[in-house]
GROMACS .gro file of C-alpha atoms in nm:
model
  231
    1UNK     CA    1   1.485  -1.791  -1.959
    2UNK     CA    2   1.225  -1.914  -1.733
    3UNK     CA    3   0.933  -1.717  -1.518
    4UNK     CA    4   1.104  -1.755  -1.179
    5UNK     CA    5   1.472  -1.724  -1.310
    6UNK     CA    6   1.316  -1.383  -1.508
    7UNK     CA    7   1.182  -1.251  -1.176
    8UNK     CA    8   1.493  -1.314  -1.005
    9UNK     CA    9   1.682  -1.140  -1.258
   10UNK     CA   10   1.472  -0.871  -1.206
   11UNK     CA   11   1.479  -0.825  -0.813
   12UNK     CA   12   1.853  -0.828  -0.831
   13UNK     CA   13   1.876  -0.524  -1.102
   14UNK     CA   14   1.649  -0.370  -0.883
   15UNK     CA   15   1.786  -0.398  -0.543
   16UNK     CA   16   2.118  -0.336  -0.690
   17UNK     CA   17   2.016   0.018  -0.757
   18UNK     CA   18   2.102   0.295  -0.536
   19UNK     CA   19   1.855   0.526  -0.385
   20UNK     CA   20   1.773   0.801  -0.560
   21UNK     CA   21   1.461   0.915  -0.409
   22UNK     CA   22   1.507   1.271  -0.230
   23UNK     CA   23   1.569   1.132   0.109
   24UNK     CA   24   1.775   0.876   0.018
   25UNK     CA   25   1.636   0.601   0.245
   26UNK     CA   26   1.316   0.419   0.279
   27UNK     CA   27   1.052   0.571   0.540
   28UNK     CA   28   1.095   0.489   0.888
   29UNK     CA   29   0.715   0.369   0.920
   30UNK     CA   30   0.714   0.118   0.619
   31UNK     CA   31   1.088  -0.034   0.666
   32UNK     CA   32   0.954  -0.344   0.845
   33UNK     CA   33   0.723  -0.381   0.564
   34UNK     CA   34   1.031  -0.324   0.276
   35UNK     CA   35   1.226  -0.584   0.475
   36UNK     CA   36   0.953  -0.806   0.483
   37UNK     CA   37   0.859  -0.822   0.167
   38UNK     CA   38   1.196  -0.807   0.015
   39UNK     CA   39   1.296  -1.067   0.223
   40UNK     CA   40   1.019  -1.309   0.081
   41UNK     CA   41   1.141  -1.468  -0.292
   42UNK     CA   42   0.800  -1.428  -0.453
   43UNK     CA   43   0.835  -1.008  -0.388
   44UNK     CA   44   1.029  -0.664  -0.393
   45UNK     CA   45   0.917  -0.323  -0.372
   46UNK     CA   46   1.048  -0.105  -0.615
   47UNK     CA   47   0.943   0.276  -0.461
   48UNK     CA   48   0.740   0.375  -0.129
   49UNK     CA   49   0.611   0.670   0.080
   50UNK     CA   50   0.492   0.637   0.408
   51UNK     CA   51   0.258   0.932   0.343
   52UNK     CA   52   0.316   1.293   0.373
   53UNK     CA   53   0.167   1.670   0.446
   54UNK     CA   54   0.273   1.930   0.246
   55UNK     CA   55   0.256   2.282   0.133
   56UNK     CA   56   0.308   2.319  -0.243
   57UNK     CA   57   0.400   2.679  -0.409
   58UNK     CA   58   0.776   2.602  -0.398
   59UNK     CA   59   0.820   2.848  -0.106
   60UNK     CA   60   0.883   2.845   0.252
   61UNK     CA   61   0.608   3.049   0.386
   62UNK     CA   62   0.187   3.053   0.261
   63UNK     CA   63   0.225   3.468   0.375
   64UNK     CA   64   0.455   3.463   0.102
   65UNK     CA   65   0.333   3.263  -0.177
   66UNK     CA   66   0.318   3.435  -0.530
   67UNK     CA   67   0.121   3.132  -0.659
   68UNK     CA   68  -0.203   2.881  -0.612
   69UNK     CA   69  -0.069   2.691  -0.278
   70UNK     CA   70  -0.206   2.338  -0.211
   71UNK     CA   71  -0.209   2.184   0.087
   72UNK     CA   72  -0.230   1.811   0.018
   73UNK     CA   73  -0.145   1.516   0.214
   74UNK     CA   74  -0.053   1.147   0.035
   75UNK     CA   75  -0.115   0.873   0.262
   76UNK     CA   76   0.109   0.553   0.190
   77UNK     CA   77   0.180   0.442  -0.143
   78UNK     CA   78   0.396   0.137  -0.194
   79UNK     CA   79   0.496  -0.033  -0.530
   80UNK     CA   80   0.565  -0.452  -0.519
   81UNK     CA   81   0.628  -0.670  -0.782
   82UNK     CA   82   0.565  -1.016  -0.775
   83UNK     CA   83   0.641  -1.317  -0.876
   84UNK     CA   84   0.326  -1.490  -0.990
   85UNK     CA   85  -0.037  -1.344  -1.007
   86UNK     CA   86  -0.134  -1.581  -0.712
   87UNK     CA   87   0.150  -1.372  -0.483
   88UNK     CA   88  -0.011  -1.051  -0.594
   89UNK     CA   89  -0.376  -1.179  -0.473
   90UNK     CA   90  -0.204  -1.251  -0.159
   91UNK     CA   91  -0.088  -0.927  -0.127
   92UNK     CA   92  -0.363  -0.783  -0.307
   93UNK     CA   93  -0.625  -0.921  -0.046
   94UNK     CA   94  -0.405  -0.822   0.253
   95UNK     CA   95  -0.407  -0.433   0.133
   96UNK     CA   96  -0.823  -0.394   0.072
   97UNK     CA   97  -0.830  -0.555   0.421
   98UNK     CA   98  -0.625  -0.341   0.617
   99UNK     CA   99  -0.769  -0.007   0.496
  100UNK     CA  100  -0.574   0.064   0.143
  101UNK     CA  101  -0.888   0.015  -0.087
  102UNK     CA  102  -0.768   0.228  -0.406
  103UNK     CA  103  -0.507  -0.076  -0.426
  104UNK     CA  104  -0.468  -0.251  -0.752
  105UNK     CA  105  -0.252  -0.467  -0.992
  106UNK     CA  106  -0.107  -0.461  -1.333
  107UNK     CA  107   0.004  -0.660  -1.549
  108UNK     CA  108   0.277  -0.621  -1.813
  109UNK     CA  109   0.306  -0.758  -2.174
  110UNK     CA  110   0.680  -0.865  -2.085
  111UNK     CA  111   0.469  -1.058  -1.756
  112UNK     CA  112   0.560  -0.780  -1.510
  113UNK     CA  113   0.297  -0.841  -1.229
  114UNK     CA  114   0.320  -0.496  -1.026
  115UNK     CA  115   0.078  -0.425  -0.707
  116UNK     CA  116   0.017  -0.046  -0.621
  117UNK     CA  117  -0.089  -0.061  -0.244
  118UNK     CA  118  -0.270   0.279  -0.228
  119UNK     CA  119  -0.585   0.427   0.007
  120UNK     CA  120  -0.871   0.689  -0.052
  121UNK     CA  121  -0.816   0.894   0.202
  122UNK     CA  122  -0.580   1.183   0.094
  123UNK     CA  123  -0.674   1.555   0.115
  124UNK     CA  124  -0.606   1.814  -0.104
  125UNK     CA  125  -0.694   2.162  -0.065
  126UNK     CA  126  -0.643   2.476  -0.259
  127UNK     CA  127  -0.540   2.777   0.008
  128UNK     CA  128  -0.448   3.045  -0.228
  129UNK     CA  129  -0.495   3.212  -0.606
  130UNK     CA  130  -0.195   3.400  -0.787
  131UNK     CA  131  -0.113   3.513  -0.461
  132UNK     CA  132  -0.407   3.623  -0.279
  133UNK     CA  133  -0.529   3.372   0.001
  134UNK     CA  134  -0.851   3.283  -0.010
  135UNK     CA  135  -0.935   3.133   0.309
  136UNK     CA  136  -0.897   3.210   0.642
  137UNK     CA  137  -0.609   3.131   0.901
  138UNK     CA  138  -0.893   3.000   1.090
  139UNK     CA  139  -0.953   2.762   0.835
  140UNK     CA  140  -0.609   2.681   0.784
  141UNK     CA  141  -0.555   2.529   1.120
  142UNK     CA  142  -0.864   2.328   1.043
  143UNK     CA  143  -0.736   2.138   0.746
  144UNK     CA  144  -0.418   2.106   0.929
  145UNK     CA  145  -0.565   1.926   1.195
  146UNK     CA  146  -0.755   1.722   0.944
  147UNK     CA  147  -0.469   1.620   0.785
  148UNK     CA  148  -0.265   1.530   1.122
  149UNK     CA  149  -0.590   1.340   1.211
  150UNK     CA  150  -0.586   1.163   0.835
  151UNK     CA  151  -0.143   1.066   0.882
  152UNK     CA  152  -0.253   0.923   1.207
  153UNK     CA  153  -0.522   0.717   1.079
  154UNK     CA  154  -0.274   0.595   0.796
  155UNK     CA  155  -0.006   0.524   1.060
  156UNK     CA  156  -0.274   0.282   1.203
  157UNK     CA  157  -0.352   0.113   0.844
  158UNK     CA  158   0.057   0.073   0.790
  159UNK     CA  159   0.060  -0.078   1.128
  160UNK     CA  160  -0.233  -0.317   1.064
  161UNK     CA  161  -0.072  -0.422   0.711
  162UNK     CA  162   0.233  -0.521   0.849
  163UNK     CA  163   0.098  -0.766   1.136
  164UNK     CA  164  -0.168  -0.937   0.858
  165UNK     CA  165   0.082  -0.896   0.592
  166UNK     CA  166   0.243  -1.149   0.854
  167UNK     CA  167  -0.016  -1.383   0.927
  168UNK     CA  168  -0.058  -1.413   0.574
  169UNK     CA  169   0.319  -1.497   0.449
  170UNK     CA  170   0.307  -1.757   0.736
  171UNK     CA  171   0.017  -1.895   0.653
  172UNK     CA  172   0.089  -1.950   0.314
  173UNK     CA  173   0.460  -2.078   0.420
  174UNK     CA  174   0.230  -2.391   0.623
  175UNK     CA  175   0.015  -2.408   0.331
  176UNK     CA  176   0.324  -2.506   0.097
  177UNK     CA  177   0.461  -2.691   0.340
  178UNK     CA  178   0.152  -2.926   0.396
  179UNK     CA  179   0.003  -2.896   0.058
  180UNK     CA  180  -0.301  -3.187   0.131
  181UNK     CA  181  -0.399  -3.101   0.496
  182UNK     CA  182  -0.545  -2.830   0.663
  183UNK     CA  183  -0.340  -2.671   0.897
  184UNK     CA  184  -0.542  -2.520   1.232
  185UNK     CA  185  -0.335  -2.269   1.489
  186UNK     CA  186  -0.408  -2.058   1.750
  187UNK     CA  187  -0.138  -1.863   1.711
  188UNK     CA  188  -0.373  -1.662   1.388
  189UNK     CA  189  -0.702  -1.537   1.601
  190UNK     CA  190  -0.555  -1.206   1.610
  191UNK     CA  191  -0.665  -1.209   1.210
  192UNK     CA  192  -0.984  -1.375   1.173
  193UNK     CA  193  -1.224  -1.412   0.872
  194UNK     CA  194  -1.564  -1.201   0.956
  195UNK     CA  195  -1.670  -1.171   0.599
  196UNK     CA  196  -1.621  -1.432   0.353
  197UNK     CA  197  -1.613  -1.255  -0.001
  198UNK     CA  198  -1.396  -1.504  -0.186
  199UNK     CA  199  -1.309  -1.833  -0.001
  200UNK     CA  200  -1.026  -1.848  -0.221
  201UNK     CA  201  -0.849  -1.589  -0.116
  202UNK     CA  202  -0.564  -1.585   0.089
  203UNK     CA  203  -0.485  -1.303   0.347
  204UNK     CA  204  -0.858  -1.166   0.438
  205UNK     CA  205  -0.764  -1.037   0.788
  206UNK     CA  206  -0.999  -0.833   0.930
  207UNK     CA  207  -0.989  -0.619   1.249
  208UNK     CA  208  -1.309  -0.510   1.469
  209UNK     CA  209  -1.154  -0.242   1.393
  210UNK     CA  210  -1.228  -0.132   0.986
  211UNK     CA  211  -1.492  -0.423   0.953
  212UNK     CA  212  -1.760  -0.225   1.001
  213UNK     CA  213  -1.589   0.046   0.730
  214UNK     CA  214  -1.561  -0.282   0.496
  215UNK     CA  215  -1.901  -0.357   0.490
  216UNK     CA  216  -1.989  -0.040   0.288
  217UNK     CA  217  -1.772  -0.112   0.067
  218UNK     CA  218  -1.809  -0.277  -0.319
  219UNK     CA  219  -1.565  -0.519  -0.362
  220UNK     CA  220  -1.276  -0.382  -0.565
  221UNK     CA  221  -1.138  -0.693  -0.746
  222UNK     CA  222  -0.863  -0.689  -0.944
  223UNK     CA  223  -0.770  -0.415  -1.188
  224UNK     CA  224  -0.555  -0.584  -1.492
  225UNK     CA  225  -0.404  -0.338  -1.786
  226UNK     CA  226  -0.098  -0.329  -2.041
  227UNK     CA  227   0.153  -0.172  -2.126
  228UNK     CA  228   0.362  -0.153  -2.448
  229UNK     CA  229   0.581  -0.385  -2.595
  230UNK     CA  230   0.915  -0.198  -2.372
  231UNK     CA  231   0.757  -0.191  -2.048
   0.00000   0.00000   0.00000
């Protein structure tokens, strides 16, 4: 069996599958990205998380917990695999760009190629020990707000994925499509390249926006490791 006829083989099995995740649906905030990407023959996602805040001690109140209680929020986290190496640079790209710089791919010994779209900025914060709180309500309220302020900032990085997550799936439809010229539009200023750190790549849309938050940045790259023999 071929690469591509593999891949497909594999998308179907997977989107075949119900949902067992606790909810039982994907996240309102990432479904246009799902759809997008599951629409496109090169990807599929196989889980997501839109991000969360949460209180964990397995109870329903912190007056009450009998335990260490965390309070931790995830921002998004969302697994694609793809069809080629070049469609997970694509994606790859698009991700560091729009904010999600702990993002990375993997590579399988069977030729899985699986992109883990994933950001820095979570928070995680011990509130109490075997029972006995050890901070102050005070404080409380002040990692709460943190963490509303750190959802909203990773509602903004979702958003501005999904429009140059776009741009990029179009551009590389024209590209295919007119494989020996260069292709100019218009229609793409709203993602331009400010920073050229790999003319090769496809995807590098910047905003005003989290260019200046790019700039401090190392270049990630690419992150390549195997697994065994049954992955």
């Amino acid at each position: 069996m071929d690469r591509s006829a593999e891949f497909k083989r594999w998308k179907a099995q997977c989107q075949s599958k119900a949902d067992f995740s606790r909810k039982g649906s994907v996240d309102e905030d990432v479904v246009d990205i799902v759809q997008l990407l599951n629409g496109r023959e090169q990807y599929f996602t196989t889980s997501s998380c839109a991000g969360r805040i949460i209180l964990l001690d397995g109870i329903v109140a912190l007056k009450k917990a009998n335990g260490d209680a965390v309070l931790k929020f995830e921002p998004l986290i969302l697994h694609v695999q793809c069809r080629q190496l070049q469609d997970a640079q694509i994606l790859h790209s698009v991700a560091i760009d729009s904010g999600f710089r702990n993002s990375g791919i993997t590579v399988g010994k069977r030729g899985k190629i699986m992109l883990a779209i994933r950001s820095t900025h979570g928070l995680e914060v011990p509130l109490s020990h075997k029972g006995k709180l050890m901070v102050t309500e005070e404080y409380i309220d002040f990692l709460l707000k943190i963490a509303n302020q750190k959802m909203e900032e990773n509602k903004k990085r979702i958003e501005r994925f999904y429009n140059c997550l776009q741009h990029a799936l179009e551009k590389e439809t024209i590209t295919n499509s007119h494989p020996k010229g260069k292709i100019k539009d218009k229609n793409y200023s709203s993602c331009t390249h400010k920073k050229k750190r790999n003319p090769e790549a496809y995807g590098k849309c910047i905003t005003e926006e989290n260019d200046k938050e790019l700039e401090n940045d190392d270049d990630p790259g690419i992150s390549v490791s195997f697994f065994p023999e049954d992955y």
